[in-house]
GROMACS .gro file of C-alpha atoms in nm:
model
  203
    1MET     CA    1  -0.822  -3.097   1.202
    2THR     CA    2  -0.877  -3.319   0.897
    3LYS     CA    3  -0.622  -3.584   0.810
    4LYS     CA    4  -0.447  -3.541   0.479
    5LYS     CA    5  -0.526  -3.824   0.240
    6TYR     CA    6  -0.287  -3.974  -0.012
    7ALA     CA    7  -0.512  -4.149  -0.261
    8MET     CA    8  -0.237  -4.224  -0.513
    9ILE     CA    9  -0.019  -4.384  -0.245
   10ASP     CA   10  -0.314  -4.601  -0.141
   11ILE     CA   11  -0.362  -4.712  -0.502
   12ALA     CA   12   0.011  -4.779  -0.538
   13LYS     CA   13   0.003  -4.985  -0.216
   14TYR     CA   14  -0.279  -5.197  -0.355
   15ILE     CA   15  -0.089  -5.255  -0.679
   16SER     CA   16   0.228  -5.332  -0.483
   17ALA     CA   17   0.041  -5.589  -0.274
   18LEU     CA   18  -0.063  -5.763  -0.598
   19LEU     CA   19   0.300  -5.756  -0.715
   20VAL     CA   20   0.407  -5.925  -0.392
   21VAL     CA   21   0.148  -6.197  -0.458
   22CYS     CA   22   0.295  -6.239  -0.807
   23ILE     CA   23   0.642  -6.297  -0.661
   24HIS     CA   24   0.510  -6.600  -0.474
   25THR     CA   25   0.269  -6.739  -0.734
   26PHE     CA   26   0.463  -6.723  -1.067
   27PRO     CA   27   0.163  -6.597  -1.271
   28PHE     CA   28   0.323  -6.627  -1.618
   29TYR     CA   29   0.523  -6.945  -1.562
   30GLU     CA   30   0.299  -7.165  -1.777
   31ILE     CA   31   0.287  -6.905  -2.054
   32SER     CA   32   0.659  -6.829  -2.065
   33GLU     CA   33   0.925  -6.907  -1.808
   34THR     CA   34   1.138  -6.618  -1.939
   35LEU     CA   35   0.849  -6.370  -1.920
   36ASN     CA   36   0.770  -6.490  -1.569
   37THR     CA   37   1.132  -6.444  -1.457
   38TYR     CA   38   1.160  -6.093  -1.601
   39TRP     CA   39   0.822  -5.992  -1.459
   40ILE     CA   40   0.910  -6.112  -1.108
   41GLN     CA   41   1.271  -5.993  -1.103
   42THR     CA   42   1.204  -5.645  -1.243
   43ILE     CA   43   0.854  -5.500  -1.207
   44CYS     CA   44   0.752  -5.698  -0.899
   45ARG     CA   45   1.072  -5.617  -0.710
   46ILE     CA   46   0.973  -5.253  -0.667
   47ALA     CA   47   0.692  -5.352  -0.431
   48VAL     CA   48   0.882  -5.421  -0.109
   49PRO     CA   49   1.112  -5.114  -0.134
   50PHE     CA   50   0.795  -4.911  -0.196
   51PHE     CA   51   0.638  -5.043   0.125
   52PHE     CA   52   0.953  -4.958   0.322
   53THR     CA   53   0.962  -4.611   0.168
   54THR     CA   54   0.597  -4.528   0.236
   55SER     CA   55   0.626  -4.661   0.591
   56GLY     CA   56   0.923  -4.431   0.647
   57PHE     CA   57   0.744  -4.139   0.483
   58PHE     CA   58   0.432  -4.162   0.699
   59PHE     CA   59   0.630  -4.217   1.019
   60PHE     CA   60   0.884  -3.937   0.972
   61ARG     CA   61   0.616  -3.683   0.882
   62LYS     CA   62   0.567  -3.667   1.260
   63TRP     CA   63   0.937  -3.603   1.330
   64SER     CA   64   1.004  -3.274   1.509
   65ASN     CA   65   1.270  -3.087   1.705
   66ASP     CA   66   1.121  -3.211   2.030
   67LYS     CA   67   1.327  -3.514   2.138
   68GLU     CA   68   1.073  -3.636   2.391
   69THR     CA   69   0.791  -3.626   2.137
   70ASN     CA   70   1.007  -3.815   1.889
   71LYS     CA   71   1.090  -4.082   2.148
   72LYS     CA   72   0.722  -4.122   2.232
   73ASN     CA   73   0.629  -4.153   1.863
   74VAL     CA   74   0.904  -4.409   1.800
   75LYS     CA   75   0.796  -4.617   2.100
   76HIS     CA   76   0.430  -4.607   1.998
   77TYR     CA   77   0.511  -4.697   1.636
   78LEU     CA   78   0.743  -4.986   1.723
   79LEU     CA   79   0.501  -5.127   1.981
   80ARG     CA   80   0.221  -5.121   1.724
   81LEU     CA   81   0.437  -5.309   1.473
   82LEU     CA   82   0.553  -5.550   1.743
   83LYS     CA   83   0.194  -5.637   1.838
   84ILE     CA   84   0.110  -5.716   1.475
   85TYR     CA   85   0.428  -5.922   1.441
   86LEU     CA   86   0.364  -6.121   1.760
   87ILE     CA   87   0.004  -6.195   1.661
   88TRP     CA   88   0.116  -6.340   1.327
   89THR     CA   89   0.404  -6.520   1.499
   90VAL     CA   90   0.155  -6.701   1.722
   91ILE     CA   91  -0.069  -6.782   1.424
   92TYR     CA   92   0.222  -6.940   1.237
   93LEU     CA   93   0.378  -7.103   1.545
   94PRO     CA   94   0.255  -7.458   1.461
   95TYR     CA   95   0.410  -7.431   1.114
   96SER     CA   96   0.731  -7.292   1.262
   97ILE     CA   97   0.756  -7.579   1.511
   98TYR     CA   98   0.706  -7.827   1.230
   99ASP     CA   99   0.967  -7.664   1.006
  100TYR     CA  100   1.231  -7.640   1.276
  101THR     CA  101   1.181  -7.992   1.420
  102ARG     CA  102   1.089  -8.214   1.122
  103ASP     CA  103   1.450  -8.340   1.105
  104GLY     CA  104   1.470  -8.385   1.481
  105PHE     CA  105   1.483  -8.151   1.777
  106SER     CA  106   1.803  -7.990   1.908
  107ILE     CA  107   1.906  -7.684   2.105
  108MET     CA  108   2.019  -7.531   1.775
  109ASN     CA  109   1.655  -7.529   1.664
  110ILE     CA  110   1.573  -7.293   1.950
  111ILE     CA  111   1.876  -7.074   1.882
  112SER     CA  112   1.791  -7.056   1.510
  113TYR     CA  113   1.430  -6.969   1.584
  114ILE     CA  114   1.529  -6.688   1.823
  115ARG     CA  115   1.771  -6.552   1.562
  116ASP     CA  116   1.503  -6.563   1.292
  117LEU     CA  117   1.244  -6.414   1.527
  118VAL     CA  118   1.465  -6.107   1.575
  119LEU     CA  119   1.632  -6.072   1.234
  120ASN     CA  120   1.461  -6.270   0.960
  121GLY     CA  121   1.101  -6.319   1.062
  122SER     CA  122   0.947  -6.591   1.277
  123TYR     CA  123   0.806  -6.735   0.955
  124TYR     CA  124   0.941  -6.686   0.602
  125HIS     CA  125   0.706  -6.415   0.473
  126LEU     CA  126   0.689  -6.225   0.804
  127TRP     CA  127   1.042  -6.091   0.754
  128PHE     CA  128   0.915  -5.745   0.653
  129LEU     CA  129   0.790  -5.659   1.003
  130PRO     CA  130   1.113  -5.712   1.202
  131ALA     CA  131   1.305  -5.555   0.912
  132LEU     CA  132   1.083  -5.245   0.926
  133MET     CA  133   1.121  -5.219   1.304
  134THR     CA  134   1.498  -5.259   1.285
  135ALA     CA  135   1.536  -5.012   0.998
  136THR     CA  136   1.316  -4.751   1.166
  137LEU     CA  137   1.512  -4.780   1.490
  138ILE     CA  138   1.846  -4.741   1.310
  139VAL     CA  139   1.728  -4.443   1.106
  140CYS     CA  140   1.591  -4.269   1.416
  141PHE     CA  141   1.912  -4.325   1.610
  142VAL     CA  142   2.160  -4.226   1.337
  143TYR     CA  143   1.950  -3.934   1.211
  144SER     CA  144   1.904  -3.787   1.558
  145LYS     CA  145   2.277  -3.820   1.633
  146LYS     CA  146   2.446  -3.745   1.300
  147GLY     CA  147   2.188  -3.591   1.065
  148LEU     CA  148   2.046  -3.677   0.726
  149MET     CA  149   2.360  -3.702   0.512
  150THR     CA  150   2.541  -3.940   0.749
  151THR     CA  151   2.226  -4.152   0.772
  152LEU     CA  152   2.200  -4.168   0.393
  153LYS     CA  153   2.570  -4.250   0.347
  154LEU     CA  154   2.561  -4.526   0.609
  155SER     CA  155   2.244  -4.676   0.459
  156LEU     CA  156   2.406  -4.678   0.113
  157ILE     CA  157   2.722  -4.846   0.246
  158LEU     CA  158   2.522  -5.119   0.419
  159TYR     CA  159   2.298  -5.168   0.116
  160ILE     CA  160   2.597  -5.203  -0.120
  161PHE     CA  161   2.767  -5.438   0.127
  162GLY     CA  162   2.454  -5.652   0.141
  163TYR     CA  163   2.424  -5.644  -0.238
  164PHE     CA  164   2.776  -5.778  -0.288
  165ILE     CA  165   2.729  -6.040  -0.016
  166ASN     CA  166   2.411  -6.162  -0.183
  167VAL     CA  167   2.513  -6.151  -0.550
  168TYR     CA  168   2.869  -6.281  -0.518
  169ALA     CA  169   2.811  -6.547  -0.251
  170PRO     CA  170   2.975  -6.826  -0.462
  171VAL     CA  171   3.288  -6.609  -0.497
  172TRP     CA  172   3.326  -6.545  -0.122
  173GLU     CA  173   3.290  -6.920  -0.056
  174GLN     CA  174   3.591  -6.991  -0.278
  175ILE     CA  175   3.834  -6.736  -0.129
  176PRO     CA  176   4.013  -6.894   0.174
  177VAL     CA  177   4.020  -6.598   0.417
  178LEU     CA  178   3.693  -6.438   0.307
  179SER     CA  179   3.511  -6.771   0.316
  180PHE     CA  180   3.554  -6.781   0.694
  181PHE     CA  181   3.398  -6.436   0.738
  182TYR     CA  182   3.126  -6.517   0.487
  183ALA     CA  183   3.038  -6.837   0.676
  184PHE     CA  184   3.028  -6.641   1.003
  185PHE     CA  185   2.805  -6.376   0.846
  186SER     CA  186   2.573  -6.643   0.701
  187ASN     CA  187   2.540  -6.819   1.036
  188VAL     CA  188   2.461  -6.495   1.218
  189PHE     CA  189   2.235  -6.319   0.968
  190THR     CA  190   2.140  -6.600   0.724
  191THR     CA  191   2.032  -6.337   0.472
  192VAL     CA  192   2.087  -5.969   0.393
  193ARG     CA  193   1.712  -5.927   0.347
  194ASN     CA  194   1.662  -5.749   0.679
  195GLY     CA  195   1.648  -5.405   0.837
  196PHE     CA  196   2.025  -5.354   0.838
  197PHE     CA  197   2.122  -5.420   0.478
  198PHE     CA  198   1.795  -5.374   0.289
  199GLY     CA  199   1.522  -5.186   0.474
  200PHE     CA  200   1.752  -4.918   0.619
  201LEU     CA  201   1.811  -4.739   0.287
  202PHE     CA  202   1.446  -4.730   0.181
  203VAL     CA  203   1.310  -4.621   0.520
   0.00000   0.00000   0.00000
């Protein structure tokens, strides 16, 4: 049996990878700060959602009515991602140790690192891998229990919640009651750029 090839998706992935590089390198900054901002905040921002979407597409092509087969596929997929994530975590470990301890060592450094390892990435730009694993796990669980429409509705609710948390952060900090919950959320999650509030919808 020959594997179906998706040449246009491969090309789009390559272009998206270049867009991700642009986000971190500010290619037009010296030409025009305004152009650079618009380029990064509009065109380049489609790249990461695209990677989540294609990852979900290729994984869920294997989804079937056989629960045991689905469980085996999920386990295999997550373990493969976990191996990649752990390899890069080890590679960046010296940088992580430096970042977390340059202002002095405390038990909170360890707690923060464990939190980031699970939710936000063991190093800044590794966040995509735990986000993809988390989002895939949530989609599999909700979809298998409640179906497509419930999964879509829940993903939209969490995405909108994350959007408002992110965009209106200064507002929440000024409202007495909400500021407490916002501070709690920030301490637990740090960012909404994870598998719960961002990756879930696109996967």
